[in-house]
Amino acid sequence: MKFINRDTSWLGFNERVLLEAGSKDVPLIERLKFLSIFSSNLDEFSRVRIPSINAEKKALKKEGGVSIAQKVKETIEAQQNLYGATLAEILSLLKKEDVIILYKEEADKEITDVLNEYFFSKIASYLHVRYLDESSLFFPENHFLYLVGEAKDRNEIAVVNIPSEYINRFLVVQKNGKTYFAFIDDILRMNLGKIWIGKGIEKAYSIKVSRNAELFLEDEEEGNLLKKVSTQITKRDTGLAARLLYDAEMPASILNKIKQVFGLENAMLVEGGRYHNLKDLNKIAVGNKSLYYPKAPVIDYKIKQSFLFDELRKKDVLLHLPFHKYDTVLRFFNEASLDPFVTEINMTVYRLSHTSQIAETLISAAGNGKKVTVFVELKARFDEANNIVWAEKMRDAGVKIIYSIPNKKVHAKVVLVKRKTEKKTQLFGILGTGNFNELTALFYTDHIYMTSQKSLLNDLDKLFKVLKKKQKQISEVDFTPSSLLIAPFNLKQRFYELIDREIAHAKSGRYAYIRVKFNNLEDKQIIKKLYEASNAGVRIDLMVRAICCLNPGVKGQSELITVCRVVDRYLEHGRIFYFENGGDSEVFLGSSDWMTRNIDRRVEVCFPVLDKRYKKELTDILDIYFNDGVKATGIKKDQVFKPGKNTGQAQVEMFKYLAV
């Protein structure tokens, strides 16, 4: 098989997350959080990929007689079974710590009165009760939870919402030194006779409908994109049903009626457990610190000069998040806002925090007389609404806001500051691998490069000029960067050239080596180029966190290619590209994965690390990751990942390395 299917690869990554929830060396509450992440990832997969899979399944070729749609369904069902077993184990261990999550069991009599009182005092305020027959129409809202029952004497389906979008999913009760967490789902089940009065329904089953999350922006080049995105966001929750997740114990008679009454004939039907939306497990919180990861040390970047900009005139600054404090990034923006010689601040925004200090600083900078221009990507999936809110707030404060380029997403993570004195104009910039988001910076591993190097920033200045013009066909713009790798202008071509150079070294008998760490590898053209390199004698080591369509270790195709992934305490997000180049190695960082969407349909920025000290540092970091013998695994079930000499845990070793 030349390529691995992207959807089964995505599910493979999510299974690795699930396996981390089962890891004995992870504290119990943190294991619950991995279960939460698994559930959240699966929900996103259902909303983003299953509609496409369902639409294409008739046209898809068979793989061993099984369609991709069937294979995906079987994989999800197997993972759900493993999920249930893992959760049961964690709950049993938590009970020994006097943390009792009531799961498929009756509440102790000593807290039953508390639960029933909570039903009337709180939950009942948000209940919407419906009775439906075959002629009724009912629209289950996207990702909302419902209980359904069958009133057989009247041939009706009884429906009530589980109001977790209004109140906490769990009621916490402290009793006799124990902490109880009761699902509000079960409090409803305890009170069915008070909800479906006189219906004689004694049992209820949970369901959830996931709807298509894609935004359909026809004729994107015309009209007001802001208005179109805003309209589509409101429609997202009323889109076509992609998946019905239902309690496996539900009788077939109820399931068949639900399909008809809810209009779910074309949705993928997936058996689940008693509870859905178990991403809510991340809301479980207790006071016992031993049930959490120990507090991680965070490294201060020591600035030797009075001002960060003075430091950047003398040398570059490279931060590795979350191992370094984010304060240095915030300081960059704050200095730019206050410095009387700073005249311009230009920035791209893909995902901001809901409480973004950076956005507030940009507002202050505009108030301080700076010319502030922010390019806001309106099509950042699931962050569209937050981006619109911040964009409008910044615009009202005097920040110039530029919204999305038609048919392109701007995914670059860059900032450019212009500082003018009587003698000259100086440029300062940030080029990064992750979003300018103070919250995700606490648990995403990323790299932030601050510099005043003209060769990089002159290219960045030209890019912002292109973005400000907002051409409809940006890929046709006459712009060839001299130092940066910018999609869609030269990024793909430059990576091809770098791979071809390694091929030439290998054919000349020199050692040739490529080592890359990123999130996704899906573009078939680049994969074929890597296969070509492997067959030419280039050794290739890849660390791909999530989707990987490259099939490693195949004779005559990819014998010299290894692929692994790391799933640990922090979400691996940083992108590092290393090319041996006959001993004169080159190292790049950037925002782009090797996916078709990144290199052909987005504006991305990757950049060479020119400082020799930081090139060495990033090479060492790659060594640390590719030598992980604890959390690094192969991407295929039959693949055993063999680390190098060091069998440490990469994220732990990172602190040790950077703290020196």
mmCIF file of C-alpha atoms in Angstrom, residues 401-523:
data_model
loop_
_atom_site.group_PDB
_atom_site.id
_atom_site.type_symbol
_atom_site.label_atom_id
_atom_site.label_comp_id
_atom_site.label_asym_id
_atom_site.label_seq_id
_atom_site.Cartn_x
_atom_site.Cartn_y
_atom_site.Cartn_z
ATOM 1 C CA ILE A 401 -8.513 45.002 10.465
ATOM 2 C CA ILE A 402 -8.104 43.007 7.267
ATOM 3 C CA TYR A 403 -10.392 40.008 6.907
ATOM 4 C CA SER A 404 -9.424 36.796 5.076
ATOM 5 C CA ILE A 405 -8.198 36.444 1.530
ATOM 6 C CA PRO A 406 -10.754 34.780 -0.757
ATOM 7 C CA ASN A 407 -10.139 31.049 -1.205
ATOM 8 C CA LYS A 408 -7.089 31.114 1.086
ATOM 9 C CA LYS A 409 -6.604 30.784 4.823
ATOM 10 C CA VAL A 410 -3.834 32.828 6.398
ATOM 11 C CA HIS A 411 -2.270 30.377 8.836
ATOM 12 C CA ALA A 412 1.109 32.131 9.229
ATOM 13 C CA LYS A 413 2.173 33.101 12.772
ATOM 14 C CA VAL A 414 4.079 36.343 12.254
ATOM 15 C CA VAL A 415 4.477 39.864 13.644
ATOM 16 C CA LEU A 416 6.397 42.787 12.154
ATOM 17 C CA VAL A 417 7.249 45.987 14.050
ATOM 18 C CA LYS A 418 8.710 49.112 12.457
ATOM 19 C CA ARG A 419 10.734 51.437 14.643
ATOM 20 C CA LYS A 420 11.813 54.784 13.187
ATOM 21 C CA THR A 421 14.422 57.138 14.586
ATOM 22 C CA GLU A 422 16.069 60.175 12.987
ATOM 23 C CA LYS A 423 18.869 57.956 11.710
ATOM 24 C CA LYS A 424 17.099 54.874 10.385
ATOM 25 C CA THR A 425 14.131 52.523 10.314
ATOM 26 C CA GLN A 426 14.574 49.233 12.134
ATOM 27 C CA LEU A 427 12.497 46.102 11.760
ATOM 28 C CA PHE A 428 11.733 43.645 14.560
ATOM 29 C CA GLY A 429 9.705 40.501 14.147
ATOM 30 C CA ILE A 430 8.275 37.333 15.568
ATOM 31 C CA LEU A 431 8.067 34.175 13.478
ATOM 32 C CA GLY A 432 6.477 31.202 15.161
ATOM 33 C CA THR A 433 5.094 27.713 14.869
ATOM 34 C CA GLY A 434 1.969 28.300 16.970
ATOM 35 C CA ASN A 435 -0.830 30.754 17.562
ATOM 36 C CA PHE A 436 -0.467 33.938 19.592
ATOM 37 C CA ASN A 437 -2.606 32.505 22.359
ATOM 38 C CA GLU A 438 -1.579 32.818 25.992
ATOM 39 C CA LEU A 439 -3.773 29.910 27.132
ATOM 40 C CA THR A 440 -2.727 27.262 24.612
ATOM 41 C CA ALA A 441 0.887 28.361 25.167
ATOM 42 C CA LEU A 442 0.601 26.636 28.566
ATOM 43 C CA PHE A 443 0.099 23.159 27.081
ATOM 44 C CA TYR A 444 1.144 23.290 23.389
ATOM 45 C CA THR A 445 4.799 22.753 22.539
ATOM 46 C CA ASP A 446 5.797 25.495 20.102
ATOM 47 C CA HIS A 447 8.755 27.631 19.066
ATOM 48 C CA ILE A 448 8.856 31.437 18.982
ATOM 49 C CA TYR A 449 11.681 33.136 17.099
ATOM 50 C CA MET A 450 12.281 36.852 17.687
ATOM 51 C CA THR A 451 14.702 38.609 15.384
ATOM 52 C CA SER A 452 15.905 41.823 13.783
ATOM 53 C CA GLN A 453 17.602 40.091 10.847
ATOM 54 C CA LYS A 454 16.909 42.094 7.723
ATOM 55 C CA SER A 455 16.953 39.186 5.288
ATOM 56 C CA LEU A 456 14.003 37.594 7.083
ATOM 57 C CA LEU A 457 12.073 40.725 7.939
ATOM 58 C CA ASN A 458 12.352 42.366 4.523
ATOM 59 C CA ASP A 459 10.543 39.318 3.140
ATOM 60 C CA LEU A 460 8.009 39.595 5.941
ATOM 61 C CA ASP A 461 7.474 43.276 5.151
ATOM 62 C CA LYS A 462 6.769 42.381 1.520
ATOM 63 C CA LEU A 463 4.318 39.677 2.624
ATOM 64 C CA PHE A 464 2.320 42.140 4.719
ATOM 65 C CA LYS A 465 2.180 44.525 1.748
ATOM 66 C CA VAL A 466 0.745 41.686 -0.342
ATOM 67 C CA LEU A 467 -1.802 40.834 2.363
ATOM 68 C CA LYS A 468 -2.884 44.462 2.648
ATOM 69 C CA LYS A 469 -3.596 44.572 -1.080
ATOM 70 C CA LYS A 470 -5.813 41.498 -0.631
ATOM 71 C CA GLN A 471 -5.623 40.231 -4.182
ATOM 72 C CA LYS A 472 -8.249 37.695 -5.151
ATOM 73 C CA GLN A 473 -5.678 35.389 -6.727
ATOM 74 C CA ILE A 474 -2.813 35.768 -4.278
ATOM 75 C CA SER A 475 -0.892 32.849 -5.795
ATOM 76 C CA GLU A 476 -0.546 34.875 -9.013
ATOM 77 C CA VAL A 477 1.145 37.780 -7.235
ATOM 78 C CA ASP A 478 4.692 38.463 -8.443
ATOM 79 C CA PHE A 479 6.503 37.839 -5.166
ATOM 80 C CA THR A 480 9.528 35.598 -4.719
ATOM 81 C CA PRO A 481 10.847 35.651 -1.137
ATOM 82 C CA SER A 482 14.627 35.629 -0.833
ATOM 83 C CA SER A 483 14.945 34.008 2.615
ATOM 84 C CA LEU A 484 11.531 32.957 3.904
ATOM 85 C CA LEU A 485 9.553 29.963 2.654
ATOM 86 C CA ILE A 486 6.070 31.339 2.078
ATOM 87 C CA ALA A 487 3.082 29.416 0.737
ATOM 88 C CA PRO A 488 1.683 29.666 -1.838
ATOM 89 C CA PHE A 489 4.672 31.496 -3.377
ATOM 90 C CA ASN A 490 7.791 29.379 -2.898
ATOM 91 C CA LEU A 491 7.356 27.076 0.109
ATOM 92 C CA LYS A 492 6.579 23.857 -1.772
ATOM 93 C CA GLN A 493 9.267 24.535 -4.365
ATOM 94 C CA ARG A 494 11.918 25.215 -1.701
ATOM 95 C CA PHE A 495 11.107 22.037 0.238
ATOM 96 C CA TYR A 496 11.350 20.077 -3.021
ATOM 97 C CA GLU A 497 14.736 21.673 -3.647
ATOM 98 C CA LEU A 498 15.940 20.800 -0.150
ATOM 99 C CA ILE A 499 14.851 17.172 -0.589
ATOM 100 C CA ASP A 500 16.407 17.027 -4.078
ATOM 101 C CA ARG A 501 19.657 18.352 -2.627
ATOM 102 C CA GLU A 502 19.759 15.459 -0.161
ATOM 103 C CA ILE A 503 19.068 13.052 -3.042
ATOM 104 C CA ALA A 504 22.033 14.545 -4.928
ATOM 105 C CA HIS A 505 24.263 14.137 -1.865
ATOM 106 C CA ALA A 506 23.211 10.495 -1.515
ATOM 107 C CA LYS A 507 23.870 9.750 -5.185
ATOM 108 C CA SER A 508 27.321 11.316 -4.822
ATOM 109 C CA GLY A 509 28.128 8.952 -1.973
ATOM 110 C CA ARG A 510 27.769 11.502 0.819
ATOM 111 C CA TYR A 511 25.714 10.967 3.958
ATOM 112 C CA ALA A 512 22.205 12.326 3.321
ATOM 113 C CA TYR A 513 19.671 12.802 6.093
ATOM 114 C CA ILE A 514 16.292 14.500 6.590
ATOM 115 C CA ARG A 515 14.659 14.804 9.980
ATOM 116 C CA VAL A 516 11.300 16.529 10.456
ATOM 117 C CA LYS A 517 8.974 17.006 13.408
ATOM 118 C CA PHE A 518 5.490 18.335 12.662
ATOM 119 C CA ASN A 519 1.777 17.631 13.065
ATOM 120 C CA ASN A 520 0.496 16.175 9.797
ATOM 121 C CA LEU A 521 1.857 14.617 6.597
ATOM 122 C CA GLU A 522 -0.762 14.140 3.900
ATOM 123 C CA ASP A 523 0.361 15.759 0.628
#
